[in-house]
Amino acid sequence: MRLEDFRLEVAKLTRQQLSVISGVSISTIQRAEEGEPIGRLKRAQILEGLSKHLGREVTREEIDEFKP
């Protein structure tokens, strides 16, 4: 599943909300959603924010853009 789809359909968050809970900029989230590379730390922060919001661990395997 793409990050944008996961954010909208599973987490039900706006980019702004994900930015706040993950501590990364909206532009970083937008780049990740567009398939552009982002750093490992930013990727980890996004996953951690999603995990906290959903109350379960969200792994990078769940999000296509984050797969190796």
PDB file of C-alpha atoms in Angstrom:
ATOM      1  CA  MET A   1       0.000   0.000   0.000  1.00  0.00           C
ATOM      2  CA  ARG A   2       1.287   3.465  -0.818  1.00  0.00           C
ATOM      3  CA  LEU A   3       1.988   5.885   2.033  1.00  0.00           C
ATOM      4  CA  GLU A   4      -0.702   8.309   0.863  1.00  0.00           C
ATOM      5  CA  ASP A   5      -3.312   5.543   0.736  1.00  0.00           C
ATOM      6  CA  PHE A   6      -2.246   4.236   4.149  1.00  0.00           C
ATOM      7  CA  ARG A   7      -2.397   7.742   5.616  1.00  0.00           C
ATOM      8  CA  LEU A   8      -5.862   8.415   4.213  1.00  0.00           C
ATOM      9  CA  GLU A   9      -7.561   5.008   4.386  1.00  0.00           C
ATOM     10  CA  VAL A  10      -6.017   3.367   7.438  1.00  0.00           C
ATOM     11  CA  ALA A  11      -4.771   6.191   9.661  1.00  0.00           C
ATOM     12  CA  LYS A  12      -7.349   8.717   8.429  1.00  0.00           C
ATOM     13  CA  LEU A  13      -4.906  11.605   8.744  1.00  0.00           C
ATOM     14  CA  THR A  14      -4.155  14.723   6.747  1.00  0.00           C
ATOM     15  CA  ARG A  15      -0.561  15.448   5.783  1.00  0.00           C
ATOM     16  CA  GLN A  16      -0.580  18.204   8.397  1.00  0.00           C
ATOM     17  CA  GLN A  17      -1.700  15.802  11.137  1.00  0.00           C
ATOM     18  CA  LEU A  18       0.899  13.194  10.150  1.00  0.00           C
ATOM     19  CA  SER A  19       3.532  15.923  10.112  1.00  0.00           C
ATOM     20  CA  VAL A  20       2.680  16.921  13.682  1.00  0.00           C
ATOM     21  CA  ILE A  21       2.547  13.406  15.145  1.00  0.00           C
ATOM     22  CA  SER A  22       5.703  12.251  13.361  1.00  0.00           C
ATOM     23  CA  GLY A  23       7.775  15.413  13.746  1.00  0.00           C
ATOM     24  CA  VAL A  24       8.658  15.693  10.053  1.00  0.00           C
ATOM     25  CA  SER A  25       7.781  18.447   7.619  1.00  0.00           C
ATOM     26  CA  ILE A  26       4.776  18.318   5.340  1.00  0.00           C
ATOM     27  CA  SER A  27       7.153  18.584   2.374  1.00  0.00           C
ATOM     28  CA  THR A  28       8.998  15.442   3.527  1.00  0.00           C
ATOM     29  CA  ILE A  29       5.716  13.546   3.735  1.00  0.00           C
ATOM     30  CA  GLN A  30       4.765  14.823   0.293  1.00  0.00           C
ATOM     31  CA  ARG A  31       8.122  13.697  -1.147  1.00  0.00           C
ATOM     32  CA  ALA A  32       7.700  10.259   0.412  1.00  0.00           C
ATOM     33  CA  GLU A  33       4.159   9.975  -0.971  1.00  0.00           C
ATOM     34  CA  GLU A  34       5.428  10.886  -4.422  1.00  0.00           C
ATOM     35  CA  GLY A  35       8.013   8.097  -4.245  1.00  0.00           C
ATOM     36  CA  GLU A  36      11.007  10.378  -3.849  1.00  0.00           C
ATOM     37  CA  PRO A  37      13.733   9.178  -1.494  1.00  0.00           C
ATOM     38  CA  ILE A  38      13.763  10.394   2.090  1.00  0.00           C
ATOM     39  CA  GLY A  39      16.289   9.620   4.811  1.00  0.00           C
ATOM     40  CA  ARG A  40      16.061   6.614   7.090  1.00  0.00           C
ATOM     41  CA  LEU A  41      15.517   8.784  10.165  1.00  0.00           C
ATOM     42  CA  LYS A  42      12.582  10.603   8.560  1.00  0.00           C
ATOM     43  CA  ARG A  43      11.121   7.284   7.394  1.00  0.00           C
ATOM     44  CA  ALA A  44      11.442   5.907  10.938  1.00  0.00           C
ATOM     45  CA  GLN A  45       9.784   9.016  12.387  1.00  0.00           C
ATOM     46  CA  ILE A  46       6.829   8.664  10.016  1.00  0.00           C
ATOM     47  CA  LEU A  47       6.424   4.985  10.905  1.00  0.00           C
ATOM     48  CA  GLU A  48       6.673   5.791  14.614  1.00  0.00           C
ATOM     49  CA  GLY A  49       4.050   8.524  14.309  1.00  0.00           C
ATOM     50  CA  LEU A  50       1.692   6.204  12.449  1.00  0.00           C
ATOM     51  CA  SER A  51       2.310   3.467  15.018  1.00  0.00           C
ATOM     52  CA  LYS A  52       1.520   5.752  17.948  1.00  0.00           C
ATOM     53  CA  HIS A  53      -1.597   7.052  16.233  1.00  0.00           C
ATOM     54  CA  LEU A  54      -2.916   3.566  15.428  1.00  0.00           C
ATOM     55  CA  GLY A  55      -1.821   1.958  18.698  1.00  0.00           C
ATOM     56  CA  ARG A  56       0.083  -0.787  16.901  1.00  0.00           C
ATOM     57  CA  GLU A  57       3.395  -1.179  15.152  1.00  0.00           C
ATOM     58  CA  VAL A  58       3.355  -0.063  11.523  1.00  0.00           C
ATOM     59  CA  THR A  59       6.205  -1.673   9.603  1.00  0.00           C
ATOM     60  CA  ARG A  60       7.930  -0.443   6.483  1.00  0.00           C
ATOM     61  CA  GLU A  61       6.749  -3.575   4.685  1.00  0.00           C
ATOM     62  CA  GLU A  62       3.191  -2.249   4.920  1.00  0.00           C
ATOM     63  CA  ILE A  63       4.100   0.819   2.877  1.00  0.00           C
ATOM     64  CA  ASP A  64       5.372   0.350  -0.668  1.00  0.00           C
ATOM     65  CA  GLU A  65       7.564   3.477  -0.778  1.00  0.00           C
ATOM     66  CA  PHE A  66       9.418   2.304   2.337  1.00  0.00           C
ATOM     67  CA  LYS A  67      10.244  -1.191   1.107  1.00  0.00           C
ATOM     68  CA  PRO A  68      13.914  -1.812   0.329  1.00  0.00           C
TER      69      PRO A  68
END
